[in-house]
Short mmCIF file of C-alpha atoms in Angstrom, two decimals:
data_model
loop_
_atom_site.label_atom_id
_atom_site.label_comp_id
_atom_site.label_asym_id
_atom_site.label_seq_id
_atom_site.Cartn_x
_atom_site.Cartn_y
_atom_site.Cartn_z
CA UNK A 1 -40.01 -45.78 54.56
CA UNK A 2 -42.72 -47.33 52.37
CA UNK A 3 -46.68 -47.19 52.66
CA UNK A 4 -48.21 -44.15 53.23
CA UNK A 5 -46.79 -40.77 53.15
CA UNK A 6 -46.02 -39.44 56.56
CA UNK A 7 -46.20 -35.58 57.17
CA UNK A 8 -43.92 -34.09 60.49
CA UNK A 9 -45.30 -30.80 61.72
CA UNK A 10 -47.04 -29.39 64.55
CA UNK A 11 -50.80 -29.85 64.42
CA UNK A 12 -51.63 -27.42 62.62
CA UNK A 13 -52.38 -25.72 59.38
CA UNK A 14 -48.88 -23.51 58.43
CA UNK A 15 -46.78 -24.58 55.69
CA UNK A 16 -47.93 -28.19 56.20
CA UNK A 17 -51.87 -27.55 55.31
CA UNK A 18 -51.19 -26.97 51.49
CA UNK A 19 -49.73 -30.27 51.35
CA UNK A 20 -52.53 -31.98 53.48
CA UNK A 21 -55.26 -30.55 50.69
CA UNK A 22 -52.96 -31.88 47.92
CA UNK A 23 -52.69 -35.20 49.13
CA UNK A 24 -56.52 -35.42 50.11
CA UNK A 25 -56.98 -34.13 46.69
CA UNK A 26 -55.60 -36.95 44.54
CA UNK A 27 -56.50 -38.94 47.24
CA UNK A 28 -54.10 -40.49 48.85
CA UNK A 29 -54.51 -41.27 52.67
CA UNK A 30 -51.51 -40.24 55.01
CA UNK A 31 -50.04 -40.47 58.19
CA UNK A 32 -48.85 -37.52 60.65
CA UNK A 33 -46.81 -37.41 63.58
CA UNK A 34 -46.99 -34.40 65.12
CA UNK A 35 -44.10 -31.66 66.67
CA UNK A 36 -45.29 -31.37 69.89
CA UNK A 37 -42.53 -29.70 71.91
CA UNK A 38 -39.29 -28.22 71.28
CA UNK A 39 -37.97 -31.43 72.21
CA UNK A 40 -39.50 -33.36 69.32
CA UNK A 41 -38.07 -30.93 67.24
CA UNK A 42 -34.93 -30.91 68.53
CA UNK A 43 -34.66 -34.92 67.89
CA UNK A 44 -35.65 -34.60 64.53
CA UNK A 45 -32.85 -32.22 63.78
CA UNK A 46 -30.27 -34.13 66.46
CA UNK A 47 -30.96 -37.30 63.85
CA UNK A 48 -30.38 -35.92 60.84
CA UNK A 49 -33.43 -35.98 58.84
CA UNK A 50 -33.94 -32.37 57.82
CA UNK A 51 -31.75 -31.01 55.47
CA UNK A 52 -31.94 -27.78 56.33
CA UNK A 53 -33.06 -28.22 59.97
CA UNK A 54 -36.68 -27.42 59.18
CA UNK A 55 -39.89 -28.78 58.93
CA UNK A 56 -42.43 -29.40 57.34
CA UNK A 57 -40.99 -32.48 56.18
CA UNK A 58 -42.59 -35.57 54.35
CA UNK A 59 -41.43 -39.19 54.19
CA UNK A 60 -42.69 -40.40 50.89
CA UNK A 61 -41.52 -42.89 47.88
CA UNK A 62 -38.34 -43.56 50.51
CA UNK A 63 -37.27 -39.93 50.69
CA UNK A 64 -37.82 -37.74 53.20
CA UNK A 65 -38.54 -34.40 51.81
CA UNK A 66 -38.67 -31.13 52.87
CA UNK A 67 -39.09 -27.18 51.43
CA UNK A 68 -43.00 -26.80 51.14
CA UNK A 69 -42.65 -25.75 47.66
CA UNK A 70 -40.56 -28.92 46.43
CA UNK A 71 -42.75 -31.27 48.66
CA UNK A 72 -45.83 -29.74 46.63
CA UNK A 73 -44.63 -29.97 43.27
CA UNK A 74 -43.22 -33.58 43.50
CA UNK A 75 -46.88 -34.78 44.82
CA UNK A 76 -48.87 -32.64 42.09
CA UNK A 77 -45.98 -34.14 39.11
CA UNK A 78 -46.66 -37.61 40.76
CA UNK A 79 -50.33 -37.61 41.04
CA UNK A 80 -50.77 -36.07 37.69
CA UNK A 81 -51.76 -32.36 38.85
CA UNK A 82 -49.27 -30.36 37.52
CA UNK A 83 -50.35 -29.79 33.61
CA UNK A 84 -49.94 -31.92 30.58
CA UNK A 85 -46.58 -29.63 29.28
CA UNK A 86 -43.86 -27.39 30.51
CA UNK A 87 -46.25 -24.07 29.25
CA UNK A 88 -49.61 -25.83 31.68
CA UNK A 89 -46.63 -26.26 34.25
CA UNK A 90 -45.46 -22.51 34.14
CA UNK A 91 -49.31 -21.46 34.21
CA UNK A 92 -49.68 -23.72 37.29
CA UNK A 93 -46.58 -22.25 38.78
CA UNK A 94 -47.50 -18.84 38.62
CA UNK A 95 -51.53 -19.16 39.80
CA UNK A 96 -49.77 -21.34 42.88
CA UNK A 97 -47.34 -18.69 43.22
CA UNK A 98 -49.99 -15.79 43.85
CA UNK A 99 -52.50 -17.85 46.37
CA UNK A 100 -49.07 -18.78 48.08
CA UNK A 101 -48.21 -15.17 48.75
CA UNK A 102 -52.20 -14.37 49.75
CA UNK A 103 -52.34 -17.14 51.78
CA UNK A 104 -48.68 -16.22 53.08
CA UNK A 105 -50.46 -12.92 54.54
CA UNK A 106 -53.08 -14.95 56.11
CA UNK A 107 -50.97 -17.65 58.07
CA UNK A 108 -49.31 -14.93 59.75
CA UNK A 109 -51.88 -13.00 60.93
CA UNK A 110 -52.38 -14.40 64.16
CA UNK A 111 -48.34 -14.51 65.04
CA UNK A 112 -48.81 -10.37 64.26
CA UNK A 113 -49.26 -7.88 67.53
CA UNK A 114 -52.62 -7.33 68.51
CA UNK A 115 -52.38 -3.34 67.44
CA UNK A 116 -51.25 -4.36 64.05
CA UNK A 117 -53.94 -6.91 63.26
CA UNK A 118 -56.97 -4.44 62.16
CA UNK A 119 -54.94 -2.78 60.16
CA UNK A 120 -53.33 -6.20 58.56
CA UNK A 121 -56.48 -8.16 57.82
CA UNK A 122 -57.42 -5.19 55.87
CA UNK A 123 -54.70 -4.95 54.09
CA UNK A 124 -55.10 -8.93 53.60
CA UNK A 125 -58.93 -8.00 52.11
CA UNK A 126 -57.65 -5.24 49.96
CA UNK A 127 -54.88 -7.65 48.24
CA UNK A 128 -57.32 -10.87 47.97
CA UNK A 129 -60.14 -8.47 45.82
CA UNK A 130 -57.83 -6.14 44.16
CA UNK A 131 -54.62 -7.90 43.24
CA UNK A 132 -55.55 -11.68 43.30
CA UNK A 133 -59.20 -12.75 43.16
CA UNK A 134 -59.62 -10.67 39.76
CA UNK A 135 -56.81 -12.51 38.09
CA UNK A 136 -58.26 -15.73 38.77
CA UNK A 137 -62.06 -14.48 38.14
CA UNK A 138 -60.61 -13.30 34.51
CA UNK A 139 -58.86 -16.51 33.97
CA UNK A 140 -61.48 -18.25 34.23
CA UNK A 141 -64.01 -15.99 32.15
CA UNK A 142 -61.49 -15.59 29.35
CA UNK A 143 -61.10 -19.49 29.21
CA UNK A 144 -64.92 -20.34 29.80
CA UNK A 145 -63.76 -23.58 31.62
CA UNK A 146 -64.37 -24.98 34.95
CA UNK A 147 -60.63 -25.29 36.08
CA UNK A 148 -57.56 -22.59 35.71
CA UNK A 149 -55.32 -24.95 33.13
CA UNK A 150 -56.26 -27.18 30.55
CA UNK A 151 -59.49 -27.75 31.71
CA UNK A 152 -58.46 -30.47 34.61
CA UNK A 153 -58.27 -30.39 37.95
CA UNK A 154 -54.63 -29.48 38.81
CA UNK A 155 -52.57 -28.39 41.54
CA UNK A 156 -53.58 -24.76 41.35
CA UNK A 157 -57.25 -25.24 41.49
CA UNK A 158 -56.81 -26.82 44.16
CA UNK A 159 -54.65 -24.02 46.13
CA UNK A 160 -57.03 -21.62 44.85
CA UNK A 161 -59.72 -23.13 47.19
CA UNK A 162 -57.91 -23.55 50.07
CA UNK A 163 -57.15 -19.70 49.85
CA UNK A 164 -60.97 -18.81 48.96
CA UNK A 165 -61.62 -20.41 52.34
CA UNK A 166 -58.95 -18.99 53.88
CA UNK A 167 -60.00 -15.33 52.89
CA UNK A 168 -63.60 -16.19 53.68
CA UNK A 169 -62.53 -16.86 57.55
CA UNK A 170 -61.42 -13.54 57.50
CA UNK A 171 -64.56 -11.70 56.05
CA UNK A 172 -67.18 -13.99 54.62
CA UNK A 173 -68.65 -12.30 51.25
CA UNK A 174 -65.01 -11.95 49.83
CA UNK A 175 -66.07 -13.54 46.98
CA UNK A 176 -69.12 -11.16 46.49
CA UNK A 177 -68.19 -9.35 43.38
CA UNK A 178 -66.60 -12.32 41.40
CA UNK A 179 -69.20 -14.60 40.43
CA UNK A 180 -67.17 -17.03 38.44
CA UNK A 181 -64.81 -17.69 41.77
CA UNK A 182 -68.02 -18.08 43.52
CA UNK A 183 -69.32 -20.82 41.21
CA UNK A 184 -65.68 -21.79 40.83
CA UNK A 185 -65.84 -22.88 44.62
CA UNK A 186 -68.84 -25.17 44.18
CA UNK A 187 -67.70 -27.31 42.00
CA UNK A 188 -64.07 -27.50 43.05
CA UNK A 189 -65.97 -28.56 46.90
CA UNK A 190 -67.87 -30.82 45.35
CA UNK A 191 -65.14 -33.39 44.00
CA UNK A 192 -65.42 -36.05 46.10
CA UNK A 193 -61.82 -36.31 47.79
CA UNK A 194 -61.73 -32.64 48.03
CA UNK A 195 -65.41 -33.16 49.59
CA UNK A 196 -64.00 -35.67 51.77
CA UNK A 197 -61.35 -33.77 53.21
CA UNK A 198 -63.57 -30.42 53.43
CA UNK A 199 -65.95 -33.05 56.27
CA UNK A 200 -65.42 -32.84 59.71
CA UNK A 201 -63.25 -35.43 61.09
CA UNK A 202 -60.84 -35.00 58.36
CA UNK A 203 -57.31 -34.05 58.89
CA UNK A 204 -57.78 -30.93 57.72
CA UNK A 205 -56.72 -28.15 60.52
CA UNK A 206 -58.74 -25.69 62.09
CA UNK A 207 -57.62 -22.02 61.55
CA UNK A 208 -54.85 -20.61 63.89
CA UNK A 209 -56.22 -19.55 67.23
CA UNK A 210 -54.50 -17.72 70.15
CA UNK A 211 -53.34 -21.20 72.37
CA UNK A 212 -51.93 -22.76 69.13
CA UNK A 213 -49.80 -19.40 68.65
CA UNK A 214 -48.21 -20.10 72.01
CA UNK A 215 -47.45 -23.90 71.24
CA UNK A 216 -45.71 -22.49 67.92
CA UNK A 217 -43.96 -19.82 69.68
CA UNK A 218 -42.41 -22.38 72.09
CA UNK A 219 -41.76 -25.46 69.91
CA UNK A 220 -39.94 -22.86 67.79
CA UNK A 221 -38.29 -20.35 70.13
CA UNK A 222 -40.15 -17.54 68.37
#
């Protein structure tokens, strides 16, 4: 296992996509080989390689890793994303920790029945401008700077994006009454991996339509 880091998942966004926009972030180029069928998953777990029979799991530095949170925080620690202290780190943890729940809401949205949805994705709306948007929109006025900690890019701008675009897909002007997230997602789109990565043809996902529901349903027996 040496060379580029090589991400097993289905291909799609899920817990895999956060780790995708890390590693496009810093800039490092990677491999996938995607979970196609139940079978595929099945040999993964018949040979041993996930610890605790899940996925997504990452091959990198001669490990292969898995848990989306610990795959995350060894790439931002490794590619220098993750604050210059333990107090940055904490900071980092618990701005990550919020877009991870939003976007949590999100991801699941399509896997939700049909006469729940309506009333989810509102719910999803509500929680994006009312519990977590204005924290990061304060942040970032209090501070005056263009990133969340220590004014450099780290690991939590960069999940901060991914769930601004995630909440946009689901009603467009989300951002409408926070002007510094607004500006906040210009320049964080304009750094030139990120921009990369953002381009079509990149292996960033699409978001999670009906016929991609059914693959996931039947790789995973849910």
């Amino acid at each position: 296992m040496s060379g580029k880091p090589k991400l097993h998942y289905t291909k799609g966004r899920g817990k895999m996509e956060s780790i995708r926009w890390l590693l496009a972030a810093a800039g490092v180029e990677f491999e996938e080989e995607f979970i196609e069928t139940k079978e595929d998953l099945e040999k993964l777990r018949s040979d041993g390689v996930l610890l605790f029979q899940q996925v997504p799991m990452v091959e990198i530095d001669g490990m292969r890793m898995v848990q989306t949170r610990a795959i995350l925080s060894y790439i931002a620690a490794k590619y220098n994303l993750y604050g210059k202290d333990l107090k940055e780190r904490a900071w980092i943890d618990m701005y990550v920790e919020g877009t991870t729940d939003l976007m949590g809401m999100i991801m699941y949205l399509p896997f939700q029945p049909a006469d729940t949805k309506e009333k989810n994705l509102a719910l999803i709306i509500d929680r994006a401008t009312t519990r977590y948007f204005p924290v990061y929109e304060k942040a970032l006025k209090d501070h005056g700077q263009d990133y969340l900690v220590g004014n450099k890019l780290s690991w939590a701008d960069v999940h901060l994006l991914e769930a601004i675009l995630m909440a946009e897909e689901c009603k467009p002007d989300v951002l409408s009454a926070f002007p510094l997230l607004q500006a906040f997602k210009g320049r964080i789109s304009n750094i030139p991996t990120i921009k990369k990565f953002l381009q079509p043809g990149s292996q960033r996902k699409p978001p999670t339509d009906e016929k991609f529901v059914a693959v996931v349903r039947k790789i995973f027996n849910i």
